[in-house]
Coordinates of C-alpha atoms in Angstrom, one line a residue:
M1 CA -0.6 84.1 21.1
A2 CA -1.6 82.0 18.5
Y3 CA 0.7 81.6 15.4
F4 CA -2.2 82.1 12.9
S5 CA -5.0 84.5 14.3
K6 CA -7.1 85.5 11.0
H7 CA -10.9 85.1 10.8
Y8 CA -11.6 84.1 7.1
H9 CA -14.4 82.7 5.0
A10 CA -14.5 79.2 3.5
P11 CA -12.3 78.8 0.3
G12 CA -14.5 79.5 -2.7
T13 CA -16.9 82.0 -0.9
A14 CA -18.2 84.7 -3.5
P15 CA -16.4 88.3 -3.1
G16 CA -18.2 90.7 -0.6
T17 CA -19.8 87.9 1.7
L18 CA -20.4 89.3 5.1
V19 CA -20.5 86.6 7.8
S20 CA -20.8 87.8 11.3
S21 CA -18.0 86.2 14.0
D22 CA -19.5 84.8 17.1
S23 CA -18.6 87.0 20.2
D24 CA -20.2 87.7 23.7
H25 CA -19.2 91.6 23.5
K26 CA -21.9 94.0 22.7
M27 CA -21.7 96.6 20.0
S28 CA -22.3 100.3 20.3
I29 CA -22.7 103.2 18.0
H30 CA -21.1 106.5 19.1
L31 CA -22.1 109.7 16.8
I32 CA -20.3 113.1 16.8
D33 CA -21.5 115.7 14.7
Y34 CA -19.3 119.0 14.4
S35 CA -18.8 122.1 12.6
G36 CA -17.3 125.4 13.8
D37 CA -18.4 126.0 17.5
H38 CA -21.1 123.3 17.0
V39 CA -20.5 120.0 18.5
E40 CA -23.4 117.4 19.0
E41 CA -23.1 113.9 20.5
Q42 CA -25.4 110.8 20.3
R43 CA -25.7 107.4 21.3
L44 CA -27.2 105.5 18.5
A45 CA -29.3 102.3 18.8
T46 CA -29.2 101.3 14.8
A47 CA -26.9 102.3 11.9
E48 CA -30.1 103.8 10.0
E49 CA -30.0 106.7 12.7
C50 CA -27.2 108.0 10.8
Q51 CA -29.3 109.0 8.0
D52 CA -30.7 112.4 9.5
Y53 CA -26.9 113.4 10.0
L54 CA -25.9 113.0 6.2
E55 CA -28.1 116.0 5.0
R56 CA -26.4 118.5 7.3
D57 CA -23.6 120.9 6.2
S58 CA -21.0 119.4 9.2
K59 CA -18.5 116.5 9.7
T60 CA -19.6 113.2 11.0
W61 CA -17.8 110.8 13.0
I62 CA -19.7 107.4 13.5
Q63 CA -17.6 105.0 16.2
I64 CA -18.6 101.5 16.4
N65 CA -17.2 99.6 19.0
G66 CA -17.4 96.1 19.5
P67 CA -17.9 93.4 17.2
V68 CA -20.0 94.7 14.3
D69 CA -22.6 92.4 12.7
A70 CA -23.2 91.9 9.1
N71 CA -26.7 93.6 9.2
T72 CA -25.3 96.7 10.4
L73 CA -22.6 96.6 8.1
R74 CA -24.6 96.1 5.4
A75 CA -26.7 99.2 6.3
L76 CA -23.6 101.5 6.6
G77 CA -22.8 100.1 3.3
D78 CA -26.1 101.2 1.6
M79 CA -26.2 104.3 3.3
F80 CA -22.4 105.7 2.6
D81 CA -21.9 103.4 -0.4
L82 CA -19.2 101.5 0.6
H83 CA -17.8 98.8 -1.3
D84 CA -18.5 95.2 -0.6
L85 CA -14.6 94.2 -0.7
A86 CA -14.0 96.7 2.0
L87 CA -17.0 95.6 4.2
E88 CA -15.8 92.2 4.0
D89 CA -12.3 93.1 4.9
V90 CA -13.7 94.7 8.1
L91 CA -15.5 91.2 9.2
N92 CA -12.1 89.2 8.5
S93 CA -9.8 90.0 11.2
G94 CA -6.2 89.8 11.0
Q95 CA -6.3 91.7 7.7
R96 CA -2.7 93.4 6.6
P97 CA -2.7 97.0 7.2
K98 CA -3.3 98.9 3.8
M99 CA -5.1 101.8 2.3
E100 CA -7.5 101.4 -0.6
L101 CA -9.0 104.5 -2.7
Y102 CA -12.7 104.1 -3.9
D103 CA -13.8 107.0 -6.2
D104 CA -14.6 109.8 -3.5
Q105 CA -13.6 107.9 -0.4
V106 CA -10.8 106.2 1.2
F107 CA -10.5 103.0 3.1
L108 CA -7.8 102.1 5.6
I109 CA -7.1 99.0 7.8
A110 CA -4.8 99.9 10.6
A111 CA -3.2 97.8 13.3
M112 CA -3.2 99.0 16.8
P113 CA -0.9 97.1 19.1
M114 CA -1.8 97.2 22.8
F115 CA -1.2 94.8 26.1
D116 CA -3.8 92.7 27.7
G117 CA -2.3 92.1 30.8
E118 CA 0.8 90.3 30.0
R119 CA -0.1 89.5 26.2
L120 CA 0.5 91.3 23.0
E121 CA -2.7 92.0 21.4
V122 CA -2.7 93.7 18.0
V123 CA -6.5 95.2 17.1
Q124 CA -7.6 95.7 13.5
V125 CA -9.2 99.1 13.2
S126 CA -11.2 99.7 10.1
L127 CA -11.7 103.5 8.8
F128 CA -13.9 104.9 6.0
A129 CA -13.3 108.5 5.1
G130 CA -15.3 110.6 3.0
A131 CA -15.7 114.2 2.0
D132 CA -17.7 114.8 5.4
Y133 CA -17.8 111.7 7.2
L134 CA -15.7 109.2 9.0
I135 CA -16.7 105.7 10.0
C136 CA -14.3 103.7 12.6
L137 CA -14.9 100.2 13.4
C138 CA -13.1 99.0 16.4
P139 CA -13.6 95.5 17.7
L140 CA -12.8 96.5 21.5
E141 CA -15.6 97.0 23.6
E142 CA -14.1 99.7 25.3
D143 CA -13.5 103.0 23.2
P144 CA -9.6 103.6 22.6
F145 CA -10.2 107.0 20.7
E146 CA -12.0 108.8 24.0
P147 CA -8.7 111.3 23.7
V148 CA -9.6 112.3 20.3
R149 CA -13.1 112.9 21.3
K150 CA -12.2 115.1 24.1
R151 CA -10.2 117.4 21.8
I152 CA -13.6 117.9 19.6
R153 CA -15.3 118.7 23.1
Q154 CA -13.1 121.4 24.0
P155 CA -14.8 124.8 23.7
N156 CA -13.5 127.2 21.1
N157 CA -11.3 124.5 19.6
R158 CA -11.9 125.8 15.9
R159 CA -8.7 124.5 15.2
F160 CA -10.2 121.2 15.0
T161 CA -13.7 121.6 14.4
S162 CA -13.4 124.2 11.6
R163 CA -10.6 121.8 9.5
G164 CA -11.8 118.9 7.1
I165 CA -12.5 115.5 7.7
D166 CA -8.7 114.6 7.0
Y167 CA -7.8 116.4 10.0
L168 CA -9.9 113.9 12.1
L169 CA -8.5 110.9 9.8
Y170 CA -5.0 112.2 11.0
A171 CA -6.1 112.4 14.9
M172 CA -7.2 109.0 14.4
L173 CA -4.2 107.4 12.6
D174 CA -2.0 109.4 15.3
L175 CA -3.3 107.7 18.0
I176 CA -3.3 104.3 16.5
T177 CA 0.4 104.8 15.6
D178 CA 1.2 106.1 18.6
S179 CA -0.4 103.2 20.7
A180 CA 2.9 101.3 19.8
F181 CA 5.2 103.5 22.0
P182 CA 4.1 102.2 25.2
V183 CA 4.3 98.8 23.9
L184 CA 7.6 99.1 23.0
E185 CA 8.7 100.8 26.3
T186 CA 7.3 97.4 27.9
F187 CA 9.4 95.4 25.4
G188 CA 12.6 97.3 26.5
D189 CA 11.8 97.1 30.1
K190 CA 11.5 93.3 29.5
L191 CA 14.8 93.1 27.6
E192 CA 16.8 95.0 30.1
E193 CA 15.3 92.6 32.9
M194 CA 16.4 89.7 30.8
E195 CA 20.0 90.9 30.0
I196 CA 20.6 91.2 33.6
E197 CA 19.3 87.9 34.3
L198 CA 21.2 85.9 31.6
L199 CA 24.5 87.6 32.6
E200 CA 23.8 86.5 36.4
H201 CA 21.8 83.6 36.6
P202 CA 20.7 82.1 33.3
R203 CA 18.2 79.9 33.3
K204 CA 15.9 77.6 31.0
Q205 CA 12.9 79.8 32.1
T206 CA 14.7 83.0 30.6
L207 CA 15.3 81.2 27.5
T208 CA 11.9 80.3 26.9
A209 CA 10.6 84.0 27.8
L210 CA 13.5 85.3 25.4
H211 CA 11.9 83.0 22.7
H212 CA 8.4 84.0 23.2
L213 CA 9.6 87.8 23.2
K214 CA 11.2 87.3 19.8
R215 CA 7.9 85.6 18.5
E216 CA 6.1 88.8 19.6
L217 CA 8.4 91.3 18.3
L218 CA 8.4 89.3 14.8
M219 CA 4.4 89.6 14.8
L220 CA 4.6 93.2 15.6
R221 CA 6.9 94.0 12.7
R222 CA 4.8 91.9 10.4
V223 CA 1.6 94.2 11.0
L224 CA 3.5 97.7 11.4
W225 CA 5.9 97.4 8.2
P226 CA 3.1 97.6 6.1
Q227 CA 1.1 100.2 8.2
R228 CA 4.2 102.4 7.4
E229 CA 3.7 102.0 3.6
A230 CA -0.1 102.6 3.9
L231 CA 0.8 106.0 5.4
T232 CA 3.2 106.9 2.9
T233 CA 0.6 106.0 0.1
L234 CA -2.0 108.1 1.8
M235 CA 0.3 111.1 1.7
R236 CA 1.5 110.7 -1.8
M237 CA -2.1 109.8 -3.4
E238 CA -3.5 112.8 -5.6
N239 CA -7.2 113.0 -3.8
S240 CA -9.1 116.1 -2.9
L241 CA -9.7 114.6 0.7
I242 CA -6.6 115.3 1.6
H243 CA -5.8 119.1 1.7
Q244 CA -2.3 120.6 1.3
D245 CA -2.4 122.1 5.0
T246 CA -2.7 118.6 6.6
L247 CA -0.1 116.7 4.9
I248 CA 2.5 118.4 7.4
Y249 CA 0.5 116.5 10.0
F250 CA 0.4 113.2 8.2
R251 CA 4.0 113.5 7.8
D252 CA 4.5 113.7 11.6
C253 CA 2.5 110.6 11.8
Q254 CA 4.9 108.9 9.2
D255 CA 7.9 109.9 11.2
H256 CA 6.4 108.3 14.3
S257 CA 6.0 105.2 12.4
I258 CA 9.4 105.3 11.2
Q259 CA 10.9 105.7 14.7
I260 CA 8.6 102.8 15.9
I261 CA 9.8 100.7 13.1
E262 CA 13.5 101.5 13.7
L263 CA 12.9 100.8 17.7
L264 CA 11.4 97.5 16.5
E265 CA 14.6 96.4 14.5
S266 CA 16.7 97.2 17.2
F267 CA 15.0 95.5 19.7
R268 CA 14.7 92.6 17.4
D269 CA 18.7 92.6 17.2
M270 CA 18.8 92.8 20.7
A271 CA 16.7 89.8 21.4
T272 CA 18.9 88.0 18.7
S273 CA 22.3 89.2 20.5
M274 CA 20.9 88.1 23.8
L275 CA 20.5 84.5 22.7
D276 CA 24.1 84.5 22.3
I277 CA 24.7 85.9 25.5
Y278 CA 22.5 83.2 27.1
L279 CA 24.8 80.4 25.2
S280 CA 28.0 82.0 26.1
S281 CA 26.8 82.3 29.9
I282 CA 26.1 78.8 29.7
S283 CA 29.2 77.8 28.4
Q284 CA 31.1 79.8 30.7
K285 CA 29.2 78.1 33.6
T286 CA 30.0 75.1 32.3
N287 CA 33.5 75.8 31.7
D288 CA 33.9 77.3 35.6
T289 CA 32.3 73.9 36.9
M290 CA 34.7 71.7 34.8
R291 CA 37.3 73.7 36.0
V292 CA 36.5 73.2 39.6
L293 CA 36.1 69.7 39.1
T294 CA 39.4 69.5 37.1
I295 CA 41.1 71.2 40.3
I296 CA 39.7 68.4 42.6
A297 CA 40.6 65.7 40.4
T298 CA 44.2 67.0 39.9
I299 CA 44.5 67.5 43.7
F300 CA 43.5 63.9 44.4
I301 CA 45.6 62.4 41.9
P302 CA 48.8 62.3 43.6
L303 CA 47.1 61.7 46.9
T304 CA 45.7 58.4 45.4
F305 CA 49.2 57.6 44.3
I306 CA 50.6 58.2 47.8
V307 CA 48.1 55.9 49.5
G308 CA 48.3 53.4 46.8
V309 CA 51.9 53.0 47.4
Y310 CA 51.8 52.5 50.9
G311 CA 48.4 50.4 50.7
M312 CA 50.6 47.7 49.1
N313 CA 51.9 46.3 52.8
F314 CA 54.8 44.3 51.3
E315 CA 56.9 43.8 54.3
H316 CA 59.3 41.1 54.9
P317 CA 61.9 41.1 57.5
D318 CA 64.9 39.5 55.6
S319 CA 64.0 41.2 52.2
P320 CA 66.1 44.1 51.0
W321 CA 63.1 45.3 48.8
A322 CA 60.4 45.6 51.5
M323 CA 59.3 48.8 52.4
P324 CA 61.2 50.3 55.5
E325 CA 58.3 52.9 56.5
L326 CA 56.0 50.2 57.3
G327 CA 57.7 49.5 60.3
W328 CA 58.6 53.5 61.2
Y329 CA 57.3 54.7 64.6
Y330 CA 56.2 57.8 62.8
G331 CA 55.3 56.3 59.4
Y332 CA 51.7 57.3 59.5
P333 CA 51.9 60.9 60.5
M334 CA 54.7 61.3 57.7
V335 CA 52.3 60.0 54.9
W336 CA 49.9 62.4 56.2
G337 CA 52.5 65.1 56.2
L338 CA 53.4 64.2 52.8
I339 CA 49.6 64.3 51.8
I340 CA 49.1 67.8 52.9
A341 CA 52.4 69.1 51.8
V342 CA 51.3 67.8 48.0
T343 CA 47.9 69.5 48.4
A344 CA 49.1 72.8 49.7
G345 CA 51.9 73.2 47.0
L346 CA 49.4 72.2 44.2
I347 CA 46.9 74.7 45.4
W348 CA 49.7 77.2 45.6
F349 CA 50.8 76.4 41.7
F350 CA 47.2 76.6 40.6
K351 CA 46.7 80.0 42.3
R352 CA 50.0 80.9 40.8
R353 CA 48.9 80.3 37.4
N354 CA 45.3 81.8 38.0
W355 CA 43.6 78.6 37.7
M356 CA 41.3 79.1 40.8

């Protein structure tokens, strides 16, 4: 995961400049037109094919997956009167989640977190919502909004198809918001495994993984915190696009966003405290090692003194200061007995003091 992952224009570029990014993935356009009991789906080759659906008295959802090229984006901009700055934000990946109101349409940039194997990835999803249309641009080649499409396809699902485009916008934002829960669940499992490992067998590899996890949590907080603010702004704005009976659904979506931020903050605090656990575990392990070495050294100090005394070998038959033990018949076993007695006494003393 790079520290800086934003696609941007060169400084001094005119506002509204559209420059396509290089990618090997293919772009696909999926259109759903619905009203009441009517649901129609089409795979489109170009954006210009959407023109026929604009004249109908229905709701139109245009889903573009994969990297969108500048020509397709210009065609959509001319067809739906999309603002140049909003189109520029679509191509410039790494944008901060936000909500912009342009006359009779709403432009939203949302962040969808997901795991690509073992790597955290934050996908920028751009949404344009008007009175009877919604345009969603997602850089992923595989469509993550298939669950919403299945709900529209359900027979007699008038609860969805009879509502305005604001309910479809809620369904999309709800899916984007709730995509953070599986990611946080994975983070929780990782933190639990790291905590057990830090308490039992702290290693440098665990510390490296912990720093990587803290970095991912920080990046996730950076993108999800403004997304909560964007949802709050969307709920409080005075616009005819959001109907009163749909606000309760947006409030539920905002509630999920608040829960996610709270979980994220608690995980960040846990990761920070686990760093203290690692340092304490390493310090405790060092103290245990030093205690064992100190006990061994303390035991050998008197033993070294004993063998040092009897290793001087000062012996003279006429001197009263000579060592009489050197001539004893059981002198050598006596020294070994003294060494064993001193060792046993020290071990008993250490255990009595709970030092070992």
